[in-house]
Coordinates of C-alpha atoms in Angstrom, one line a residue:
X23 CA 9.3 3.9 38.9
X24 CA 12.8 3.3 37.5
X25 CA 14.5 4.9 35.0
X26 CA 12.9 4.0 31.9
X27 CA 15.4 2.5 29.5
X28 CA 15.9 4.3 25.7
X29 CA 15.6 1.9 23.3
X30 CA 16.3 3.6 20.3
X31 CA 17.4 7.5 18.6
X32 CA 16.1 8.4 15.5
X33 CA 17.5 11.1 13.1
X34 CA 15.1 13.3 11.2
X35 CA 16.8 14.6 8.4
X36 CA 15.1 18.3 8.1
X37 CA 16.4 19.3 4.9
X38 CA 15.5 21.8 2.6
X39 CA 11.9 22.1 1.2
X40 CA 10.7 19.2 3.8
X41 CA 7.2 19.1 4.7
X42 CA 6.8 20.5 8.0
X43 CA 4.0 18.3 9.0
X44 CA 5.1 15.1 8.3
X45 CA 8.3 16.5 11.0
X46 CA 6.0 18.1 13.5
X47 CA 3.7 15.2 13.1
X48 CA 6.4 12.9 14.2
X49 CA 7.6 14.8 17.0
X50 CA 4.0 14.3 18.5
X51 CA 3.2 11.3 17.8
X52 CA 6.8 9.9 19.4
X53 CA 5.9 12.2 22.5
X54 CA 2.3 10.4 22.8
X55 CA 4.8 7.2 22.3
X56 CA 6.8 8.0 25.1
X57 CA 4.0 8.6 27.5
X58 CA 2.6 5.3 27.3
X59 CA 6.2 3.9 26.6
X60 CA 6.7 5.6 30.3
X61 CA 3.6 4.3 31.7
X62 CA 4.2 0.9 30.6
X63 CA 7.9 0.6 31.2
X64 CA 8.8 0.0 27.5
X65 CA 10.8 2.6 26.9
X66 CA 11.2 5.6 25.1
X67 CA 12.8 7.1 21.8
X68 CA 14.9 10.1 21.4
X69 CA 14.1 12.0 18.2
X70 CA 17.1 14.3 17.0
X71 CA 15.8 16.7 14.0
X72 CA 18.8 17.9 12.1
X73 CA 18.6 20.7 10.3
X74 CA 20.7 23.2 8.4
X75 CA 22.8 20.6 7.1
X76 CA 24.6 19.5 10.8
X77 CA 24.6 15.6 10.0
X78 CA 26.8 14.3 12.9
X79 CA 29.0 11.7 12.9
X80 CA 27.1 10.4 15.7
X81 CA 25.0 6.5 16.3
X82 CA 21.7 6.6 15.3
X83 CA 19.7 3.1 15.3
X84 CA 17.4 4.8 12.2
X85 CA 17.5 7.5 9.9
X86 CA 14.6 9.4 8.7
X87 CA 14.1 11.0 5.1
X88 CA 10.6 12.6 5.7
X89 CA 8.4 13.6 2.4
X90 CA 8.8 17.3 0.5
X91 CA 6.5 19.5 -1.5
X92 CA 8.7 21.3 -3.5
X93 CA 9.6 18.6 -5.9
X94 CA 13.0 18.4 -5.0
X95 CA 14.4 14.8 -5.5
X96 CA 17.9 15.4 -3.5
X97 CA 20.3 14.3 -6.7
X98 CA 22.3 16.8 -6.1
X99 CA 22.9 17.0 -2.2
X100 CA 25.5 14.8 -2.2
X101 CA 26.9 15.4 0.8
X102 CA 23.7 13.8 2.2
X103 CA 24.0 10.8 0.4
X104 CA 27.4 10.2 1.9
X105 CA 25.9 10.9 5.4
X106 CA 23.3 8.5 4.7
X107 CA 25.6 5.6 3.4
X108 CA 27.4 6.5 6.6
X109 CA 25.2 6.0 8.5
X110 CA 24.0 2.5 6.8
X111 CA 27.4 1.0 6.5
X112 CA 27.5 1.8 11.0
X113 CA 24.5 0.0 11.3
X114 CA 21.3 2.1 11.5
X115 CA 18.1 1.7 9.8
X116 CA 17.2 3.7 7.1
X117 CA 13.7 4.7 6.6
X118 CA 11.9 7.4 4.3
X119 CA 8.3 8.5 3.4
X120 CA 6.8 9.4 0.0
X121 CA 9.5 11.5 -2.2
X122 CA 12.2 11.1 0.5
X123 CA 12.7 7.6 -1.1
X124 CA 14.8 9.6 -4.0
X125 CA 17.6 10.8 -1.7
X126 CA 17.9 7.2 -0.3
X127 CA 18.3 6.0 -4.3
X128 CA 20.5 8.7 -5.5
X129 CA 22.7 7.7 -2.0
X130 CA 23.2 4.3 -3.5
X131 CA 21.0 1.9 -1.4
X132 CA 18.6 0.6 -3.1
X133 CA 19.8 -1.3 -6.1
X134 CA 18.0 -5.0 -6.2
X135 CA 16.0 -3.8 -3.0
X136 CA 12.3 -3.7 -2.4
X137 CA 10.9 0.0 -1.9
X138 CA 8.1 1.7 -2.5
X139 CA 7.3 5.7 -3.0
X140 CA 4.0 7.7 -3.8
X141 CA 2.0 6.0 -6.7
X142 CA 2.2 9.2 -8.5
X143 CA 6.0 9.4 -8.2
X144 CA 6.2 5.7 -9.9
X145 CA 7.4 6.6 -13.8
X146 CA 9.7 9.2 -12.3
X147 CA 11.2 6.8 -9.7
X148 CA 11.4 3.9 -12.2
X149 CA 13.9 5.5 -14.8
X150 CA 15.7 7.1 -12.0
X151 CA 16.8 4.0 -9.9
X152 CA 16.1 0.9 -12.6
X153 CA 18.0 -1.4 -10.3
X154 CA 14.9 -0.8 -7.8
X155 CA 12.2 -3.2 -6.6
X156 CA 9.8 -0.7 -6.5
X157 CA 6.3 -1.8 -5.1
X158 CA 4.1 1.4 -5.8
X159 CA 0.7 -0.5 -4.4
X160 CA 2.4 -0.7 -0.8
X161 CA 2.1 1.7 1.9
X162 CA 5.1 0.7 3.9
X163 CA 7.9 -2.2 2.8
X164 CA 10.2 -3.3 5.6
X165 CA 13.5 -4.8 4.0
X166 CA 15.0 -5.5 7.3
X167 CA 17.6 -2.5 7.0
X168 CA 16.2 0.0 4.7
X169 CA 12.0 0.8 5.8
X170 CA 10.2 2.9 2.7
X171 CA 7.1 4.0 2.9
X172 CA 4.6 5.8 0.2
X173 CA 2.8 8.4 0.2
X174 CA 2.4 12.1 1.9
X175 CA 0.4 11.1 5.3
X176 CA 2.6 7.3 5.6
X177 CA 4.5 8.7 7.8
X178 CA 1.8 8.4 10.7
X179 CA 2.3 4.5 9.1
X180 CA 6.0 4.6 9.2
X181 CA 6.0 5.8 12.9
X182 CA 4.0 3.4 14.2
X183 CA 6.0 1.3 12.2
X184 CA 9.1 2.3 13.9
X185 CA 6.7 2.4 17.6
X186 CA 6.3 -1.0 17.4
X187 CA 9.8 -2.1 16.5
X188 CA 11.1 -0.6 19.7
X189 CA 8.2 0.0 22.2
X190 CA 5.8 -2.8 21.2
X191 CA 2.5 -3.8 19.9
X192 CA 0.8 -2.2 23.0
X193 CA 2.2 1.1 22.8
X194 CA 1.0 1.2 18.9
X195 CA -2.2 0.2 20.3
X196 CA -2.4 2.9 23.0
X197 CA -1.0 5.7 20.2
X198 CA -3.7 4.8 17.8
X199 CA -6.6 5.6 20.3
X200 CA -5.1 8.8 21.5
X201 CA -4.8 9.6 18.0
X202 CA -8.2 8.3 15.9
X203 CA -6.1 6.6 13.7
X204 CA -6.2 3.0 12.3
X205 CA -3.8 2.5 9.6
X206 CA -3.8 -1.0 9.4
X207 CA -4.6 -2.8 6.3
X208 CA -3.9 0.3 4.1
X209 CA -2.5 -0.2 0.8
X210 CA -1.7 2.5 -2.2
X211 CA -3.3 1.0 -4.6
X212 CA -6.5 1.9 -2.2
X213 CA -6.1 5.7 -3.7
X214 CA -4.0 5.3 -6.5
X215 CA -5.7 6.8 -9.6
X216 CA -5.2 6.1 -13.0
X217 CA -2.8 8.9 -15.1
X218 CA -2.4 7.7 -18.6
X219 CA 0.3 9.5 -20.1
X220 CA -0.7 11.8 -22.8
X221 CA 2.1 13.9 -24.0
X222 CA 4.0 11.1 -25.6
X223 CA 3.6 13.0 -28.6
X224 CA 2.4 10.1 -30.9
X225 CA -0.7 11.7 -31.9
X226 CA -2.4 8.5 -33.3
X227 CA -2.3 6.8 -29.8
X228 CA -3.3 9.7 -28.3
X229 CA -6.4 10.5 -30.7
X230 CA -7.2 6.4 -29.4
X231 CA -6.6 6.9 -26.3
X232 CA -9.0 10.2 -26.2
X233 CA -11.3 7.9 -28.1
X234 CA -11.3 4.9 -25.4
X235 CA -12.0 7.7 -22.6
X236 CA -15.2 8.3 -24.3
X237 CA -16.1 4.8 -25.6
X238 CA -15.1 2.2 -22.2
X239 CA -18.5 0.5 -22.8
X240 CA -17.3 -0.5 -26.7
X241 CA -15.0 -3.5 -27.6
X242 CA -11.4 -2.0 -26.7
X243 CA -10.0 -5.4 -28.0
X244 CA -6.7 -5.4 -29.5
X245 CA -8.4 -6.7 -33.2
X246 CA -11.2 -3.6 -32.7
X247 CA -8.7 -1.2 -31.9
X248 CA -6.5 -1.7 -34.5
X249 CA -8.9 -1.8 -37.1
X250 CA -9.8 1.8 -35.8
X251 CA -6.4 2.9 -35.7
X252 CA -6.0 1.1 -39.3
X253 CA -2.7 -0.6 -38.0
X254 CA -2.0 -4.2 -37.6
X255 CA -2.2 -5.7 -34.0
X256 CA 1.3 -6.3 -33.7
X257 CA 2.2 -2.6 -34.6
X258 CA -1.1 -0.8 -32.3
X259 CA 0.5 -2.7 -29.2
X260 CA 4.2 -1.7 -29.9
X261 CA 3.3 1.5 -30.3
X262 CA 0.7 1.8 -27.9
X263 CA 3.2 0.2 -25.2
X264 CA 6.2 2.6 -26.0
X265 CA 3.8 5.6 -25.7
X266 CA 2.1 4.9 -22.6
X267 CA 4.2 2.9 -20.7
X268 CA 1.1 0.1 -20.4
X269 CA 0.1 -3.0 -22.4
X270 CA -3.3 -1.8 -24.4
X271 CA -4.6 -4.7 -22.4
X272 CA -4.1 -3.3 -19.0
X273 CA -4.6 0.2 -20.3
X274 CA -7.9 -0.8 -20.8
X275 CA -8.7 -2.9 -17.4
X276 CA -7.3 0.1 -15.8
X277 CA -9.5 2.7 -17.7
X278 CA -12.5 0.6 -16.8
X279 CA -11.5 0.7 -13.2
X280 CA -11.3 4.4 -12.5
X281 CA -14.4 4.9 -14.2
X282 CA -15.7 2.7 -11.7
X283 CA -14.6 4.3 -8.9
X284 CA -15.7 7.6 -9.8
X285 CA -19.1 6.0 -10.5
X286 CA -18.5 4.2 -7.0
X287 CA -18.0 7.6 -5.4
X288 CA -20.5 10.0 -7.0
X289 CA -23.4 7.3 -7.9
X290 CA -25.6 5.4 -6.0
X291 CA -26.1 2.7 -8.8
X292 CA -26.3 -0.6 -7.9
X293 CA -22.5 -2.6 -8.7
X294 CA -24.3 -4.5 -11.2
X295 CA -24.8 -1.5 -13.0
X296 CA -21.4 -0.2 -12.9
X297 CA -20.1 -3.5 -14.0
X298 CA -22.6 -2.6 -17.0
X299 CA -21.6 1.3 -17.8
X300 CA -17.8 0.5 -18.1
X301 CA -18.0 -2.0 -20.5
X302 CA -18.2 -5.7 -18.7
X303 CA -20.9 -8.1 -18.8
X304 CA -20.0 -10.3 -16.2
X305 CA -20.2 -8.8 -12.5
X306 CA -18.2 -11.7 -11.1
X307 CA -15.4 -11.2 -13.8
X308 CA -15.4 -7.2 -13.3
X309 CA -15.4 -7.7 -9.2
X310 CA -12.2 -9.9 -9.0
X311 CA -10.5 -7.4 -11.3
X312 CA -11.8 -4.7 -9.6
X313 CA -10.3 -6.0 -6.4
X314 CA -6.9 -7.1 -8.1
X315 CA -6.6 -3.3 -9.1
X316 CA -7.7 -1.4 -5.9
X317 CA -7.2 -3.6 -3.6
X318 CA -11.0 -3.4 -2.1
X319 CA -14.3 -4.9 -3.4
X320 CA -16.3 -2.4 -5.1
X321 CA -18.8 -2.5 -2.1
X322 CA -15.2 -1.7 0.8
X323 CA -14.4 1.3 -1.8
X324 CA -17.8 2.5 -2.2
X325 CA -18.2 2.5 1.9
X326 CA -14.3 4.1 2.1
X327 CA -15.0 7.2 -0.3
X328 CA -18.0 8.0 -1.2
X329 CA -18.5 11.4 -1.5
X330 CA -21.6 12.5 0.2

């Protein structure tokens, strides 16, 4: 067989405080790549890791910022951020995974650009980078030049990502058996949970919002809430928006939807009954928004992660 042509070389930046397995699990899963790329005759990719801060002045067609697990966010490694707009303005596509999205920000590339980031990241990456489009319920989002993807294992999505774009569908195919992996038709908002703030430090809001914790099955309307609180409407929602970031509205739809899914995953009672213990009356009603929130029909969720 001839030569098999290289159709692309990726730099993985290995900085400080990376996770180790989202690098290690890349090298692997480009070797497994390669072998089938081989086999097949669609080519292979060279993987570069840099580490201890050599970034060449070298052409790369893609740049990787992998996840960390230190909670580092990179703002200060500016020489990085240089090396990374660099490397953008010479062409190359520039791709991170879960909190690697911060040093692509902080390097200036993605004002007025659709990204997304780990769903738990989201308040922290929104008042960082305002200009961002961020999109917290995706796994991956591919804005031609600049690839994001969310959470700590999407790099396994990322890479196949990347597989595809240069080796083909078959060779993404062949990977995914070889590994037992089938990422496709993830989304984030499949695992996202809900985190209402709490230390906002207005302690009326909070004393409702410990109240509505206990109480999803009573009327959290806007009119019964506030004559709880013993504020006009007009005033609860301000307030209640400034402190937790959410419309009381939402807050509430979203309340009502974790408590589902941990009834989902402990419980074996019927989805009517959910519907009933978190406060709905109509099953139809609470399935659309149930799906509109996670993504999955309560039955798909119950099926994806139960806990047996």
């Amino acid at each position: 067989m001839p030569d098999t042509p290289i159709r692309a070389r990726i730099a993985l930046l290995g900085y400080e405080g990376v996770q180790m397995s989202a690098v290690l699990g890349l090298i692997d899963l480009l070797e497994i790549a390669n072998r089938y790329g081989k086999e097949t005759g669609a080519g292979q990719i060279l993987l570069d890791v840099l580490r201890d801060g050599a970034l060449p002045d070298t052409r790369f067609d893609a740049v990787w910022l992998p996840p960390n697990l230190t909670g580092q966010r990179g703002a200060a490694d500016t020489v990085i951020h240089t090396w990374l707009s660099d490397r953008h303005q010479a062409g190359a596509l520039i791709c991170s995974a879960c909190a690697g999205a911060f040093w692509l920000g902080h390097a200036g590339l993605l004002d007025g650009r659709p990204v997304t980031t780990h769903w738990a990241l989201e308040p922290e990456f929104r008042a960082a980078f305002p200009k961002a489009q961020l999109h917290a319920e995706s796994i991956l989002v591919d804005d031609h030049d600049i690839v994001t993807a969310g959470g700590v294992m999407a790099w396994v999505d990322l890479g196949l990502h990347l597989v595809k774009r240069w080796l083909g569908a078959e060779v993404v195919s062949q990977v995914c058996r070889h590994m037992l992996i089938d990422p496709q038709g993830r989304e984030q908002r499949n695992y996202r949970s809900f985190r209402p703030r709490l230390d906002h430090g207005d302690t009326r809001i909070r004393d409702l919002q410990v109240w509505m914790e206990a109480n999803v099955t009573g009327d959290l309307s806007v009119t019964a809430l506030a004559s709880r609180c013993a504020l006009p409407e007009r005033s609860l929602q301000r307030r209640f928006t400034r402190a937790t970031g959410l419309p009381l509205s939402t807050y509430a739809q979203e309340l009502r939807v974790e408590k589902a899914r941990g009834l989902l995953e402990r419980s074996q009672m019927p989805v009517n009954e959910i519907c009933w213990a978190v406060g709905y009356e109509d099953p139809s009603a609470f399935s659309r928004l149930f799906r509109s929130v996670s993504g999955l029909s309560a039955s798909e969720y119950r099926k994806r992660f139960r806990i047996r």
